[in-house]
Coordinates of C-alpha atoms in Angstrom, one line a residue:
Chain A
M10 CA 20.9 14.4 17.7
I11 CA 18.9 11.7 19.5
K12 CA 16.3 12.0 16.8
K13 CA 19.0 11.3 14.1
A14 CA 20.2 8.2 16.0
F15 CA 16.7 6.8 16.2
L16 CA 16.2 7.5 12.5
I17 CA 19.3 5.6 11.6
L18 CA 18.4 2.7 13.9
L19 CA 14.9 2.5 12.5
V20 CA 16.0 2.5 8.9
A21 CA 18.7 -0.1 9.7
F22 CA 16.2 -2.2 11.5
T23 CA 13.8 -2.1 8.5
G24 CA 16.6 -3.1 6.2
Y25 CA 17.4 -6.0 8.5
V26 CA 13.8 -7.2 8.5
F27 CA 13.8 -7.1 4.7
F28 CA 17.1 -8.9 4.6
V29 CA 15.9 -11.7 6.9
A30 CA 12.8 -12.1 4.8
A31 CA 14.9 -12.2 1.7
S32 CA 17.3 -14.8 3.0
A33 CA 14.5 -17.0 4.4
R34 CA 13.2 -17.3 0.8
P35 CA 16.2 -17.0 -1.6
F36 CA 15.5 -15.5 -4.9
G37 CA 13.9 -17.8 -7.5
S38 CA 13.6 -20.7 -5.0
P39 CA 11.1 -23.5 -5.7
R40 CA 7.4 -22.8 -5.2
V41 CA 5.8 -23.3 -1.8
V42 CA 3.1 -26.0 -1.3
V43 CA 0.1 -23.7 -1.6
S44 CA 1.0 -22.1 -4.9
K45 CA 2.1 -25.4 -6.4
R46 CA -1.4 -26.7 -5.6
Y47 CA -3.1 -23.6 -7.1
L48 CA -1.0 -23.9 -10.3
E49 CA -1.6 -27.7 -10.7
K50 CA -5.3 -28.0 -9.8
G51 CA -6.5 -24.4 -10.2
L52 CA -7.4 -24.6 -13.9
N53 CA -9.6 -27.7 -13.5
E54 CA -11.0 -26.8 -10.1
T55 CA -12.2 -23.3 -11.0
G56 CA -12.2 -23.3 -14.8
S57 CA -10.3 -19.9 -14.7
Q58 CA -7.4 -19.6 -17.1
N59 CA -5.9 -16.8 -15.0
I60 CA -4.7 -18.4 -11.8
V61 CA -4.2 -15.0 -10.0
T62 CA -7.9 -14.3 -10.6
S63 CA -9.0 -17.7 -9.2
V64 CA -6.8 -17.1 -6.1
V65 CA -8.3 -13.7 -5.6
V66 CA -11.9 -14.5 -6.3
L67 CA -12.4 -18.1 -5.2
Y68 CA -9.6 -19.5 -3.0
R69 CA -9.2 -16.2 -1.1
G70 CA -12.7 -14.9 -1.9
F71 CA -13.5 -13.9 1.6
D72 CA -10.4 -11.8 1.8
T73 CA -11.5 -10.0 -1.4
L74 CA -14.9 -9.2 0.1
G75 CA -13.0 -7.7 3.0
E76 CA -10.9 -5.7 0.6
V77 CA -13.9 -4.3 -1.1
T78 CA -15.3 -3.4 2.3
V79 CA -12.1 -1.5 3.2
L80 CA -12.3 0.4 -0.1
F81 CA -15.9 1.3 0.7
L82 CA -15.1 2.4 4.2
A83 CA -12.2 4.6 2.9
A84 CA -14.5 6.2 0.3
T85 CA -17.2 6.8 2.9
A86 CA -14.7 8.3 5.4
L87 CA -13.3 10.5 2.6
A88 CA -16.7 11.8 1.7
A89 CA -17.6 12.5 5.3
L90 CA -14.3 14.3 5.9
I91 CA -14.4 16.4 2.8
S92 CA -18.1 17.3 2.8
G93 CA -18.6 21.0 3.4
F94 CA -15.1 21.9 2.5
P95 CA -15.0 25.3 0.9
F96 CA -13.3 24.6 -2.4
E97 CA -12.2 27.7 -4.1
R98 CA -11.2 27.8 -7.7
K99 CA -8.7 30.3 -9.1
E100 CA -8.9 29.2 -12.7
R101 CA -12.1 30.2 -14.2
T102 CA -11.2 29.4 -17.8
E103 CA -13.1 26.7 -19.7
P104 CA -11.1 23.9 -21.2
S105 CA -10.3 24.3 -24.9
L106 CA -12.5 22.9 -27.7
V107 CA -10.0 20.3 -28.6
M108 CA -10.0 18.9 -25.1
S109 CA -13.7 18.8 -24.6
T110 CA -14.4 17.3 -28.0
A111 CA -11.7 14.7 -27.7
S112 CA -13.0 13.7 -24.2
R113 CA -16.5 13.4 -25.4
Y114 CA -15.4 10.8 -28.0
L115 CA -12.9 9.1 -25.7
F116 CA -15.3 8.7 -22.7
P117 CA -17.4 5.9 -24.0
L118 CA -14.4 4.1 -25.3
I119 CA -12.7 4.3 -21.9
L120 CA -15.9 2.9 -20.3
L121 CA -15.9 0.1 -22.9
F122 CA -12.3 -0.7 -22.2
G123 CA -12.9 -0.8 -18.5
A124 CA -15.8 -3.2 -19.0
Y125 CA -13.7 -5.3 -21.3
I126 CA -11.0 -5.6 -18.6
F127 CA -13.4 -6.7 -15.9
V128 CA -15.4 -9.1 -18.0
H129 CA -12.3 -10.9 -19.2
G130 CA -10.7 -11.0 -15.7
H131 CA -10.6 -14.8 -15.8
L132 CA -8.9 -14.9 -19.2
T133 CA -6.4 -12.0 -19.4
P134 CA -4.5 -10.0 -16.8
G135 CA -6.7 -7.5 -15.1
G136 CA -10.1 -8.0 -13.4
G137 CA -12.6 -6.1 -11.4
F138 CA -10.2 -3.7 -9.6
P139 CA -8.3 -2.4 -12.6
G140 CA -11.4 -2.3 -14.7
G141 CA -13.2 -0.2 -12.1
V142 CA -10.3 2.1 -11.9
V143 CA -10.2 2.5 -15.7
I144 CA -13.9 3.4 -15.6
A145 CA -13.3 5.9 -12.9
S146 CA -10.4 7.4 -14.9
G147 CA -13.0 8.0 -17.7
F148 CA -15.1 10.0 -15.3
L149 CA -12.0 11.9 -14.2
L150 CA -11.4 12.9 -17.8
M151 CA -15.0 14.2 -18.0
F152 CA -14.5 16.1 -14.7
L153 CA -11.4 17.7 -16.2
A154 CA -12.9 18.5 -19.6
F155 CA -16.3 19.9 -18.5
R156 CA -16.5 22.0 -15.5
K157 CA -20.2 21.6 -15.4
Y158 CA -20.1 17.8 -15.6
R159 CA -22.1 16.2 -12.8
V160 CA -22.5 12.7 -11.6
S161 CA -25.5 12.1 -9.4
E162 CA -24.7 11.0 -5.9
G163 CA -27.8 8.8 -5.8
G164 CA -26.7 6.9 -8.9
L165 CA -23.3 6.1 -7.5
I166 CA -24.7 5.0 -4.1
V167 CA -27.3 2.8 -5.7
T168 CA -24.8 1.1 -8.1
E169 CA -22.3 0.6 -5.3
G170 CA -24.9 -0.7 -2.9
L171 CA -26.5 -3.1 -5.4
A172 CA -23.1 -4.5 -6.4
G173 CA -22.1 -5.1 -2.8
F174 CA -25.5 -6.7 -2.1
F175 CA -25.3 -9.1 -5.1
Y176 CA -21.7 -10.0 -4.1
V177 CA -22.8 -11.1 -0.7
L178 CA -25.9 -12.7 -2.2
I179 CA -23.7 -14.8 -4.6
G180 CA -21.7 -15.8 -1.6
L181 CA -24.8 -16.9 0.3
I182 CA -26.1 -18.9 -2.6
G183 CA -22.8 -20.7 -2.6
L184 CA -23.2 -21.3 1.2
Y185 CA -26.7 -22.7 0.6
L186 CA -26.0 -24.9 -2.3
L187 CA -22.4 -26.1 -1.6
G188 CA -22.0 -25.4 2.1
S189 CA -19.3 -22.8 1.9
F190 CA -19.4 -19.0 1.5
L191 CA -18.5 -17.8 -2.0
A192 CA -18.3 -21.4 -3.3
S193 CA -18.4 -21.6 -7.1
F194 CA -21.9 -23.0 -7.7
L195 CA -21.8 -22.6 -11.5
P196 CA -20.1 -25.2 -13.6
P197 CA -16.5 -24.4 -14.7
G198 CA -17.7 -24.2 -18.3
R199 CA -15.5 -24.6 -21.4
L200 CA -11.9 -23.8 -20.5
H201 CA -10.3 -20.8 -22.2
T202 CA -13.5 -19.2 -23.3
L203 CA -15.5 -16.3 -22.0
L204 CA -18.1 -18.5 -20.4
S205 CA -15.8 -20.3 -18.0
G206 CA -14.6 -19.9 -14.5
G207 CA -17.9 -20.5 -12.6
I208 CA -18.9 -17.5 -10.6
I209 CA -15.6 -15.6 -11.3
P210 CA -17.0 -13.4 -14.2
L211 CA -20.1 -12.6 -12.2
I212 CA -18.1 -11.5 -9.2
Y213 CA -15.6 -9.6 -11.2
I214 CA -18.4 -7.7 -13.0
L215 CA -19.9 -6.8 -9.6
I216 CA -16.5 -5.7 -8.3
G217 CA -15.9 -3.7 -11.4
F218 CA -19.2 -1.8 -10.9
K219 CA -18.5 -1.4 -7.2
V220 CA -14.9 -0.2 -7.6
G221 CA -15.8 2.1 -10.5
S222 CA -18.6 3.8 -8.6
E223 CA -16.5 4.1 -5.4
M224 CA -13.5 5.6 -7.2
T225 CA -15.8 7.9 -9.1
G226 CA -17.4 8.9 -5.8
I227 CA -13.9 9.7 -4.4
L228 CA -13.1 11.8 -7.4
R229 CA -16.4 13.5 -7.1
S230 CA -15.9 14.4 -3.5
L231 CA -12.3 15.6 -4.1
K232 CA -13.6 17.8 -6.9
G233 CA -16.0 19.6 -4.7
E234 CA -19.2 18.7 -6.4
D235 CA -21.6 20.7 -4.3
E236 CA -19.9 24.0 -5.1
N237 CA -21.3 25.6 -8.2
G238 CA -17.8 26.2 -9.7
Chain B
M25 CA 22.4 -13.7 -9.3
A26 CA 22.1 -10.4 -11.0
E27 CA 18.3 -10.4 -10.8
N28 CA 18.6 -11.1 -7.1
I29 CA 20.4 -7.9 -6.5
I30 CA 18.3 -5.8 -8.9
F31 CA 14.9 -6.8 -7.7
Y32 CA 15.5 -7.3 -4.0
G33 CA 18.0 -4.5 -3.7
S34 CA 15.8 -1.9 -5.5
S35 CA 12.7 -2.8 -3.6
I36 CA 14.5 -2.6 -0.3
A37 CA 16.1 0.7 -1.4
L38 CA 12.7 2.1 -2.4
A39 CA 11.1 1.1 0.9
A40 CA 14.1 2.6 2.8
I41 CA 13.9 5.9 0.8
G42 CA 10.2 6.0 1.5
L43 CA 10.7 5.5 5.2
L44 CA 13.4 8.2 5.3
I45 CA 11.2 10.6 3.6
A46 CA 8.3 9.9 5.9
L47 CA 10.4 10.4 8.9
T48 CA 12.5 13.4 8.0
R49 CA 10.2 15.6 5.9
R50 CA 7.9 18.1 7.6
N51 CA 5.4 18.6 4.8
L52 CA 2.4 16.4 5.1
I53 CA 2.1 15.8 1.4
K54 CA 5.7 14.7 1.3
I55 CA 5.1 12.3 4.2
I56 CA 2.3 10.8 2.3
I57 CA 4.5 10.5 -0.8
G58 CA 7.1 8.7 1.4
L59 CA 4.5 6.3 2.7
D60 CA 3.4 5.6 -0.9
L61 CA 7.0 4.9 -1.9
M62 CA 7.4 2.6 1.0
E63 CA 4.3 0.7 0.0
T64 CA 5.6 0.4 -3.6
G65 CA 8.8 -1.0 -2.3
V66 CA 7.1 -3.6 -0.2
N67 CA 4.8 -4.6 -3.1
M68 CA 7.8 -5.0 -5.4
F69 CA 9.6 -7.1 -2.8
L70 CA 6.5 -9.4 -2.5
I71 CA 6.2 -9.7 -6.3
S72 CA 9.9 -10.6 -6.7
I73 CA 9.6 -13.4 -4.1
G74 CA 7.5 -15.2 -6.7
Y75 CA 10.2 -14.7 -9.4
R76 CA 11.2 -17.6 -11.6
R77 CA 13.9 -17.4 -14.2
G78 CA 12.3 -17.3 -17.7
G79 CA 8.9 -17.4 -16.1
T80 CA 5.8 -15.4 -17.1
A81 CA 2.4 -14.5 -15.8
P82 CA 0.4 -17.5 -14.5
I83 CA -2.2 -17.5 -17.2
F84 CA -2.6 -20.9 -18.8
D85 CA -1.7 -20.7 -22.3
I86 CA 1.8 -21.4 -21.1
P87 CA 3.4 -24.6 -19.8
L88 CA 3.0 -25.0 -16.0
S89 CA 6.8 -24.9 -15.4
K90 CA 7.0 -21.3 -16.7
A91 CA 4.4 -19.8 -14.5
V92 CA 5.5 -17.5 -11.7
D93 CA 4.1 -17.8 -8.2
P94 CA 0.5 -16.6 -8.2
V95 CA 0.0 -16.1 -4.5
P96 CA 2.2 -13.0 -4.0
Q97 CA 0.6 -11.4 -7.0
A98 CA -2.9 -12.0 -5.6
L99 CA -1.7 -10.5 -2.2
V100 CA -0.2 -7.5 -3.9
L101 CA -3.3 -6.9 -5.9
T102 CA -5.2 -6.6 -2.6
A103 CA -2.4 -4.4 -1.1
I104 CA -2.5 -2.0 -4.1
V105 CA -6.2 -1.4 -3.8
I106 CA -6.0 -0.8 0.0
G107 CA -3.0 1.5 -0.7
V108 CA -5.0 3.7 -3.0
A109 CA -7.8 3.9 -0.5
V110 CA -5.5 4.8 2.3
T111 CA -3.6 7.4 0.2
A112 CA -6.9 9.1 -0.8
L113 CA -8.0 9.2 2.9
A114 CA -4.6 10.5 4.0
L115 CA -4.7 13.3 1.4
T116 CA -8.1 14.2 2.7
F117 CA -6.7 14.5 6.2
A118 CA -4.0 16.8 4.8
V119 CA -6.6 18.9 3.1
R120 CA -8.6 19.3 6.3
I121 CA -5.5 20.0 8.4
H122 CA -4.5 22.7 6.0
E123 CA -7.9 24.2 6.2
K124 CA -7.9 24.2 10.0
Y125 CA -4.3 25.3 10.7
G126 CA -3.3 27.0 7.5
T127 CA -0.1 25.0 7.1
L128 CA 1.0 21.6 6.1
D129 CA 4.2 21.8 8.2
I130 CA 3.8 19.3 11.0
S131 CA 6.4 21.0 13.2
K132 CA 4.0 24.0 13.3
L133 CA 1.0 21.9 14.5
R134 CA 1.4 22.5 18.2
E135 CA -1.2 19.9 19.2
M136 CA 0.9 17.2 17.7
K137 CA 3.9 17.9 19.9
W138 CA 4.8 15.5 22.7

């Protein structure tokens, strides 16, 4: 009984918190100062057509570095927790010919699409994180279609480590040249073209590789790679 | 006015449903699903804060006045990625707990009683 009372109280309190937040900023009210500034000056300051990208990579770049670190930590903790788990498979059937043939042809296309998403992060919706996840989904398809499909752990670790290393290195170059970490030391370039946005494409390519290899690593550990099943 | 109720109301409802599931279910997988629903509700709430009538994504082949607020979108992008990582980790915990205790029912895990 007391449990139920607590439950109702907690849910009501959560609703109240949301309600206060909603009434503090009524729906569709004018923009706050910071987003107004991003919208007005962002295009010329960063050269990135996609303002969300310039907020994520440049204005709040340090935060994104932290986010990548959290993802890395979670992937590492997952691998440490799951290692040595006795995966047992009940289904021993091979996937059908249609499935395996289709996946073999789809796989490179999915990788290409993922690369397209993270290369064009400053022009179109998307960026390093969705691009990396699309790439990992390509690997998931291969894991499903071929029971013998292997991804080398060393390759994943090297890709992830190098991407993280170059991310920090780009940040340090910005610190050295312009006096602030992750500052955009490249020129903004010609607006609305692929070669624009300063260091945003570089960083998003690195994030794409990093997220792709981390997510593939997560899938690989959840699949139980070390078992010969 | 209608958008107000649809967006805010549905996101608050989603978060409340998630919270209820996480508190009342006993199956660990269902608890994780509840947490995920709650997170989705919060993300939807944050996104709808930046709503503008007739607005569209803040990518500049559109006039400035039509762009929605980019800051909540950038925040939610971060939150989604962290959410995926946390969900994967939580599911791994569930796998390990099931291996050790043979059950996913939290009421049967005596060590978790207080």
